[in-house]
Amino acid sequence: MFQKDTLDTLFAELEISYGQSAEYEQLLRETHLGIALSDAGRDFDGQVDQRVSSLINKHRENS
């Protein structure tokens, strides 16, 4: 399960990387979905954008 500090870091990285893009809002929604699925022990690959999936996997390993 993600901890608050890990989530803060993940969302900060998302904003830095994609905050100025037109698709940022969609990526943000998909990040919330992916995190919820991950915390529930469900597979999220293929259900969210690959960029989001990569970020979640990266930060899940650190949580």
Coordinates of C-alpha atoms in Angstrom, one line a residue:
M1 CA 0.0 0.0 0.0
F2 CA 1.3 3.5 -0.9
Q3 CA 2.3 5.8 1.9
K4 CA 1.6 9.5 1.9
D5 CA 5.2 10.5 1.2
T6 CA 5.5 8.1 -1.7
L7 CA 2.2 9.4 -3.1
D8 CA 3.4 13.0 -2.8
T9 CA 6.6 12.1 -4.7
L10 CA 4.7 10.2 -7.4
F11 CA 2.2 13.1 -8.0
A12 CA 5.0 15.7 -7.9
E13 CA 6.9 13.7 -10.6
L14 CA 3.7 13.4 -12.7
E15 CA 3.2 17.1 -12.5
I16 CA 6.8 18.0 -13.4
S17 CA 6.8 15.6 -16.3
Y18 CA 3.3 16.2 -17.7
G19 CA 1.8 19.2 -15.9
Q20 CA 2.0 21.4 -19.0
S21 CA 0.6 18.8 -21.4
A22 CA -3.0 18.9 -22.6
E23 CA -3.5 15.3 -21.4
Y24 CA -2.4 16.0 -17.8
E25 CA -5.9 15.9 -16.3
Q26 CA -6.5 12.5 -17.9
L27 CA -3.1 11.2 -16.7
L28 CA -4.0 12.4 -13.2
R29 CA -7.3 10.5 -13.2
E30 CA -5.6 7.4 -14.5
T31 CA -3.0 7.7 -11.8
H32 CA -5.7 7.7 -9.1
L33 CA -7.3 4.7 -10.7
G34 CA -4.0 2.8 -11.0
I35 CA -3.0 3.5 -7.4
A36 CA -6.4 2.3 -6.2
L37 CA -6.1 -0.9 -8.2
S38 CA -2.5 -1.4 -7.0
D39 CA -3.5 -1.0 -3.4
A40 CA -6.3 -3.5 -3.9
G41 CA -3.9 -6.0 -5.3
R42 CA -5.4 -5.9 -8.8
D43 CA -3.6 -5.6 -12.1
F44 CA -3.6 -2.1 -13.5
D45 CA -1.3 -2.6 -16.5
G46 CA -3.4 -2.2 -19.6
Q47 CA -6.1 -0.2 -17.7
V48 CA -4.1 3.0 -17.5
D49 CA -1.7 4.9 -19.7
Q50 CA 1.8 3.3 -19.9
R51 CA 3.4 6.4 -18.6
V52 CA 1.2 6.2 -15.5
S53 CA 1.8 2.5 -15.1
S54 CA 5.6 3.1 -15.2
L55 CA 5.4 5.8 -12.6
I56 CA 3.2 3.6 -10.3
N57 CA 5.5 0.7 -10.7
K58 CA 8.6 2.9 -10.0
H59 CA 7.1 4.3 -6.8
R60 CA 5.4 1.2 -5.6
E61 CA 8.8 -0.4 -5.3
N62 CA 9.9 2.4 -3.0
S63 CA 6.8 2.2 -0.7

